Tab-separated table of C-alpha atoms in Angstrom:
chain	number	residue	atom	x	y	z
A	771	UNK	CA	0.000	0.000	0.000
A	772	UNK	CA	1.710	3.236	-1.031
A	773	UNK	CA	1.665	6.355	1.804
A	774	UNK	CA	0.205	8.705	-0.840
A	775	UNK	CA	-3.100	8.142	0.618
A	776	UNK	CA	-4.230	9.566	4.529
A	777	UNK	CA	-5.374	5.574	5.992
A	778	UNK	CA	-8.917	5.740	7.859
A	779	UNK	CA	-7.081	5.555	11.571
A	780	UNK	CA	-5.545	8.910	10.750
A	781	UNK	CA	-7.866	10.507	8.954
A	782	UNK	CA	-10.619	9.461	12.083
A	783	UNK	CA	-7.597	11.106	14.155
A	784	UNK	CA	-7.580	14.253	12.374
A	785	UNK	CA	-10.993	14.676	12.842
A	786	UNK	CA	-10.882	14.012	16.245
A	787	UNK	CA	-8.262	16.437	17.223
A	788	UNK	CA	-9.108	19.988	18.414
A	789	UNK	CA	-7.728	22.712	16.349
A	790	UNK	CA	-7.157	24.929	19.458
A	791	UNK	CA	-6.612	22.888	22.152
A	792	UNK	CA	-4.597	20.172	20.575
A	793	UNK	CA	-6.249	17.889	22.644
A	794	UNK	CA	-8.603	14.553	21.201
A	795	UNK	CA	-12.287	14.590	21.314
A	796	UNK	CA	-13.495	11.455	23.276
A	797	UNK	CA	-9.994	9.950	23.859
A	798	UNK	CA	-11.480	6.009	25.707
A	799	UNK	CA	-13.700	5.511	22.578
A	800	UNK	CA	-11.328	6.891	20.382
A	801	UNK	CA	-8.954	4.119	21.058
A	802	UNK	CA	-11.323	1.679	20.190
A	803	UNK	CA	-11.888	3.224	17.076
A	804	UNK	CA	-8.528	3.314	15.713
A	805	UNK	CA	-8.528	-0.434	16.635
A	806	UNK	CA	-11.572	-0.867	14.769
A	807	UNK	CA	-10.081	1.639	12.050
A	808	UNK	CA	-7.387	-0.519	11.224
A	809	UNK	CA	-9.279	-3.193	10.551
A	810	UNK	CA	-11.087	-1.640	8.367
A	811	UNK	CA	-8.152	-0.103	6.031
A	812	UNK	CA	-7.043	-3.699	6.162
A	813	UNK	CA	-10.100	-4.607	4.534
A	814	UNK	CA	-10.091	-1.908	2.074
A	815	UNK	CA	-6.806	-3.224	0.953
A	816	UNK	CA	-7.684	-6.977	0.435
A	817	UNK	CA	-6.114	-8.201	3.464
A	818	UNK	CA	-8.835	-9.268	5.667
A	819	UNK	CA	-12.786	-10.204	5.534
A	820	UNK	CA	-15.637	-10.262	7.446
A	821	UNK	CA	-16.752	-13.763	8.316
A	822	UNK	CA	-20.403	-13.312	10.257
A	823	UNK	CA	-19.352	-11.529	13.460
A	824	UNK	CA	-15.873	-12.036	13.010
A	825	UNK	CA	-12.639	-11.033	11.145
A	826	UNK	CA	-10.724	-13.747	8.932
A	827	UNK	CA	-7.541	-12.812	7.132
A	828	UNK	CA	-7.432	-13.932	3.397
A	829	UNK	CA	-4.503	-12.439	2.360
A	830	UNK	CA	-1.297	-12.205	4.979
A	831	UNK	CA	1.000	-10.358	2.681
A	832	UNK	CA	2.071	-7.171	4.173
A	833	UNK	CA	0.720	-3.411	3.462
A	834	UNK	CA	3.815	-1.169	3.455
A	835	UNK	CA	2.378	0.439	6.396
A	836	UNK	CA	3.926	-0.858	9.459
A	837	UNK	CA	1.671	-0.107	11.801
A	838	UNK	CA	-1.576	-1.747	10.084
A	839	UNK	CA	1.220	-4.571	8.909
A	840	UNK	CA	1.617	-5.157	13.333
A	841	UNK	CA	-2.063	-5.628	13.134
A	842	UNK	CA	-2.431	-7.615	9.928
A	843	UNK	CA	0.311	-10.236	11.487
A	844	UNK	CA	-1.713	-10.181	15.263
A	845	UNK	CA	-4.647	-11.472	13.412
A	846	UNK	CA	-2.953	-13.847	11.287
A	847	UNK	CA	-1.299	-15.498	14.334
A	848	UNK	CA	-4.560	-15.789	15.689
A	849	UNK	CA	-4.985	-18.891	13.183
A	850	UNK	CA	-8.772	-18.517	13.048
A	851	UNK	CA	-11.394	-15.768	12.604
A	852	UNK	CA	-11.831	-13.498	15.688
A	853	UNK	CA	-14.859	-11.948	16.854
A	854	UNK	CA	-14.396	-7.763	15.667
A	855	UNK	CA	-16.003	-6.855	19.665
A	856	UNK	CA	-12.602	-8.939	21.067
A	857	UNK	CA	-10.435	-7.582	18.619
A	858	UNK	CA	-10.999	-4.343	19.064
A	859	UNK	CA	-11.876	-4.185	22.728
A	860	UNK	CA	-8.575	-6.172	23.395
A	861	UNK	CA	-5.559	-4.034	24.654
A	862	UNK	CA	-3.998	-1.660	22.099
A	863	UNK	CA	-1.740	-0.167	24.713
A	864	UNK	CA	-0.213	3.442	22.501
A	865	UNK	CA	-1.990	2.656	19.652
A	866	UNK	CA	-3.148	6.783	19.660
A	867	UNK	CA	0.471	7.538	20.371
A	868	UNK	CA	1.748	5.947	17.750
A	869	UNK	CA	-0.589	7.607	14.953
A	870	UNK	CA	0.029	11.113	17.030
A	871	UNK	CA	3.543	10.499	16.152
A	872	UNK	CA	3.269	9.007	12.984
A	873	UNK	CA	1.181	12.395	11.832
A	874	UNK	CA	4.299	14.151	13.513
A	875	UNK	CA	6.897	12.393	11.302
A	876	UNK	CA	4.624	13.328	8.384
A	877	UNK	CA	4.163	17.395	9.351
A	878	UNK	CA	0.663	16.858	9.546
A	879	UNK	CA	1.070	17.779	13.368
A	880	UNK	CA	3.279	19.673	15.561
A	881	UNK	CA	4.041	18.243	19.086
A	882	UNK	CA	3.890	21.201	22.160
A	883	UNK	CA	5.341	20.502	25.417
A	884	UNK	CA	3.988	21.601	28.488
A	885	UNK	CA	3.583	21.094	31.874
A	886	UNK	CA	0.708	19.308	33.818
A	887	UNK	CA	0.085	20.700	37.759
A	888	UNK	CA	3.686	22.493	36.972
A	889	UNK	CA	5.127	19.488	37.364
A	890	UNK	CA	4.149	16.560	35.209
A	891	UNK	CA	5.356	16.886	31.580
A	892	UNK	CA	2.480	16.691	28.796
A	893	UNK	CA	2.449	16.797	24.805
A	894	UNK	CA	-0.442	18.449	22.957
A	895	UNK	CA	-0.702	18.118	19.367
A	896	UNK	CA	-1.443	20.824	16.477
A	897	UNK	CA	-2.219	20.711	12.952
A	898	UNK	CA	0.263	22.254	10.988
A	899	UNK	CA	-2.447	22.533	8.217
A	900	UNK	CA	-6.194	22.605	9.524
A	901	UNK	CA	-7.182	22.613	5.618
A	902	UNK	CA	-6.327	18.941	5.876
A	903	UNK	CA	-8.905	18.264	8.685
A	904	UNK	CA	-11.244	20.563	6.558
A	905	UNK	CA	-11.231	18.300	3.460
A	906	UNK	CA	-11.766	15.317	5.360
A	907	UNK	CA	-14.750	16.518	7.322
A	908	UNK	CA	-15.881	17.900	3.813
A	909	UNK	CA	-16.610	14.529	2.523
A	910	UNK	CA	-18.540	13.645	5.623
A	911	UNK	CA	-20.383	16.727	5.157
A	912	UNK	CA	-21.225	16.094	1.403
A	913	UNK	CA	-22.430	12.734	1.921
A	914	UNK	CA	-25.043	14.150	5.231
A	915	UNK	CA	-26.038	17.216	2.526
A	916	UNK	CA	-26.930	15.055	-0.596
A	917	UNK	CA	-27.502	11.593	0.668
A	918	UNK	CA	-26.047	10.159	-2.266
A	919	UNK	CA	-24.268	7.279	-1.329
A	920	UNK	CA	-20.728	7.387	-0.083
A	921	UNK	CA	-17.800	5.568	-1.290
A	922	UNK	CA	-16.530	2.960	1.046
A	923	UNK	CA	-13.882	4.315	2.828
A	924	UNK	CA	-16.206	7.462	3.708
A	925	UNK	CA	-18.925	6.029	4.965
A	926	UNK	CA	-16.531	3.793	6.982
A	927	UNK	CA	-15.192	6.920	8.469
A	928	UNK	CA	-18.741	8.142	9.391
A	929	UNK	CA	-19.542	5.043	10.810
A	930	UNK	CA	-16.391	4.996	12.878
A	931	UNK	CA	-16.695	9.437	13.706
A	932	UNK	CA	-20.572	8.545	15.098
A	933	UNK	CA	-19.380	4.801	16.649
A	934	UNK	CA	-16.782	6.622	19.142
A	935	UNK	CA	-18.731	9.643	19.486
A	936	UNK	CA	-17.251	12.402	17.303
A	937	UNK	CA	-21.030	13.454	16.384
A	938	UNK	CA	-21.207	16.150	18.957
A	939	UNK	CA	-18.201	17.192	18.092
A	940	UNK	CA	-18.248	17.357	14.319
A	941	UNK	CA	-21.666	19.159	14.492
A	942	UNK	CA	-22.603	20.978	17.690
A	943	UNK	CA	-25.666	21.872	19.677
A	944	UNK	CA	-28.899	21.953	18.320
A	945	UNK	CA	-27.879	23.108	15.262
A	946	UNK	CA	-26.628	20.150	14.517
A	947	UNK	CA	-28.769	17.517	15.439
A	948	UNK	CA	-30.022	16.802	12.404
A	949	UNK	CA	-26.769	16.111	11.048
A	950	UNK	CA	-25.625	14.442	13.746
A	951	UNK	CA	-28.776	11.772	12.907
A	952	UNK	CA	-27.540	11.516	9.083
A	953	UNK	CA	-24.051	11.037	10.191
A	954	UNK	CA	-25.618	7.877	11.896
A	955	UNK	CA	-27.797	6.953	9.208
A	956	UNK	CA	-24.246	6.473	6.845
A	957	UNK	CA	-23.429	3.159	8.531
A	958	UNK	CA	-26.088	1.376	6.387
A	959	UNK	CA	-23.181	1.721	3.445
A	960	UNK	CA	-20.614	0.224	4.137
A	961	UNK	CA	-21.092	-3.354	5.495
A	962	UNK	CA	-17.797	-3.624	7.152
A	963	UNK	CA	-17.865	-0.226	8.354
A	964	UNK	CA	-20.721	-1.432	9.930
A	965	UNK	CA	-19.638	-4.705	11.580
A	966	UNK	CA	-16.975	-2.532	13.081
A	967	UNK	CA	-19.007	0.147	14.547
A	968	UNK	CA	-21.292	-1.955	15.898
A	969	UNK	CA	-17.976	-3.591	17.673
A	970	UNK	CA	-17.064	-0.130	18.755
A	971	UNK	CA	-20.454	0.309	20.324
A	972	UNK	CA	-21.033	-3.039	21.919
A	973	UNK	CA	-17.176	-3.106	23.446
A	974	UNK	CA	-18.250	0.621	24.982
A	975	UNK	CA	-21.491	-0.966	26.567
A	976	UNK	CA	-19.402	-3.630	27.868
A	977	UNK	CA	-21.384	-6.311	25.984
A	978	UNK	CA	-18.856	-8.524	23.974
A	979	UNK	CA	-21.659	-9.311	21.517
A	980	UNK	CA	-22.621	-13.018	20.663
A	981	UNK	CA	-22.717	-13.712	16.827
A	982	UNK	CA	-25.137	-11.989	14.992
A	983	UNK	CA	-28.431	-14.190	15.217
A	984	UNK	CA	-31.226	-14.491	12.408
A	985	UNK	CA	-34.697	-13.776	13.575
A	986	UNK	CA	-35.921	-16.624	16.105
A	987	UNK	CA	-38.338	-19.220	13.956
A	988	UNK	CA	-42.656	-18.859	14.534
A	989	UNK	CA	-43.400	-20.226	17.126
A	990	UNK	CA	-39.959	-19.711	19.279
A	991	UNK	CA	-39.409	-17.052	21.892
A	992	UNK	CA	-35.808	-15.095	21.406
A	993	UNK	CA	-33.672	-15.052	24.569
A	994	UNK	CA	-33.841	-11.557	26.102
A	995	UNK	CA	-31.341	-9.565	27.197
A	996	UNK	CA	-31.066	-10.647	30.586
A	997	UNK	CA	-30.423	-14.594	28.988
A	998	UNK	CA	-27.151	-12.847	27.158
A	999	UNK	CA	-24.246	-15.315	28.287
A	1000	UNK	CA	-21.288	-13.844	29.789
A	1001	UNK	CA	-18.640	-11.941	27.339
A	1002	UNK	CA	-16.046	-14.295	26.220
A	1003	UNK	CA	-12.817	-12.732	27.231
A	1004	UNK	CA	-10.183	-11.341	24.236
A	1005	UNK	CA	-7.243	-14.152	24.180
A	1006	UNK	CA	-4.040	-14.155	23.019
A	1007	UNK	CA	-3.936	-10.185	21.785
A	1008	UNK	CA	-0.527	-8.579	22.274
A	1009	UNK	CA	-0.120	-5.110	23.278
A	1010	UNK	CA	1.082	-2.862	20.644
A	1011	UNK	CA	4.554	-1.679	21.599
A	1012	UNK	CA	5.532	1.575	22.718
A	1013	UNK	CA	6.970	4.081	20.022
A	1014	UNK	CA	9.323	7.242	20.922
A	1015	UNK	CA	7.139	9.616	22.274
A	1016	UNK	CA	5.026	7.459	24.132
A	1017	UNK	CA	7.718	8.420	27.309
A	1018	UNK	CA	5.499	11.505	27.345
A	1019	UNK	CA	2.126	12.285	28.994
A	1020	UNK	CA	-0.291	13.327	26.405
A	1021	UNK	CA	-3.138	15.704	27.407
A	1022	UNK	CA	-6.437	14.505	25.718
């Protein structure tokens, strides 16, 4: 995969961060959605596949990009498919930290020291060019205005901005509601988009979701909610590795 092209981790970064503040919008679910992110970019590229609820990898060969390349190999380790809610809600210890620098590397962002209480050291972030952010929330803001159809990797990143919360702050107040509702609405596009939002989502309301069930046959009562068996814990999922900067508190 060439690095000509922004992935869907940090392009759902850049939308996330705060122009002024340099801190993230929604840091805890934001974490989970670069997990989920990933997978998705690695789907995009041929690499992976949704199999029901779960994530099987059809073609190991690497990306190019090391980072989604550490993910790619995880999964293939693995050695079977893996439900998307224990992927993603499995420890991904830095992975923020390593996109925040990644964008550094790039010039996309500028790292700002600071200080913490006057004594703990911190590290906001700034974009060195906010037009970037601008064109990338433009496409989520021409798919909400026509309703055409998205391509793939945009509705993925509206499924992913409204999975981890980013609606409130893509589109304020009450201004925005409406918005806010069509930003929702994109999921429907983009079936693995989907799968992984709804991993997002389930992972944030602590339910590690059971397979995806068909409509209970006439004549058969469906379990309810309270019949759910217990979450099935995420094996076996290393911890991404720390990466320079990660020696440094970041302010979110």
């Amino acid at each position: 995969m060439g690095r000509s092209r922004r992935t869907l981790p940090e392009e759902l970064l850049l939308l996330a961060l705060d122009p002024t503040t340099g801190t993230t919008a929604q840091p805890q679910s934001l974490d989970l959605g670069l997990a989920g992110a990933q997978l998705v970019e690695l789907a995009l590229a041929g690499r992976i596949a949704p199999d029901g609820d779960r994530i099987a990898v059809v073609a190991p060969r690497p990306t190019g990009d090391p980072t989604l390349d550490c993910a790619l190999e995880l999964l293939r380790r693995r050695g079977a498919p893996v439900r998307a809610v224990n992927w993603i809600g499995g420890p991904r210890l830095g992975l923020r930290q390593t996109y925040l620098s990644h964008l550094e590397r790039c010039g996309m962002v500028h790292a700002v020291e600071g200080q913490m209480c006057g004594v703990l050291p911190t590290t906001r972030y700034q974009a060195t060019d906010t037009a970037i952010s601008r064109e990338i929330k433009a496409r989520l803001d021409s798919a909400i205005r026509t309703g055409v159809p998205p391509d793939p990797r945009t509705a993925a990143l509206a499924a992913l901005a409204h999975a981890v919360g980013l609606g409130k702050h893509l589109y304020p107040g009450n201004e925005g509601r409406s918005s806010r509702s069509r930003l929702r609405d994109l999921i429907r596009h983009d079936p693995m988009g989907g799968l992984v939002a709804h991993a997002v989502m389930d992972v944030q309301n602590g339910a590690a979701a059971q397979p995806r069930r068909s409509p209970a046959p006439a004549g058969r009562q469906a379990a309810g909610p309270g019949a759910r068996p217990a979450p099935e814990p995420a094996r076996g999922v290393p911890a991404q590795p720390r990466h320079g900067s990660m020696a440094r508190a970041a302010v979110h």
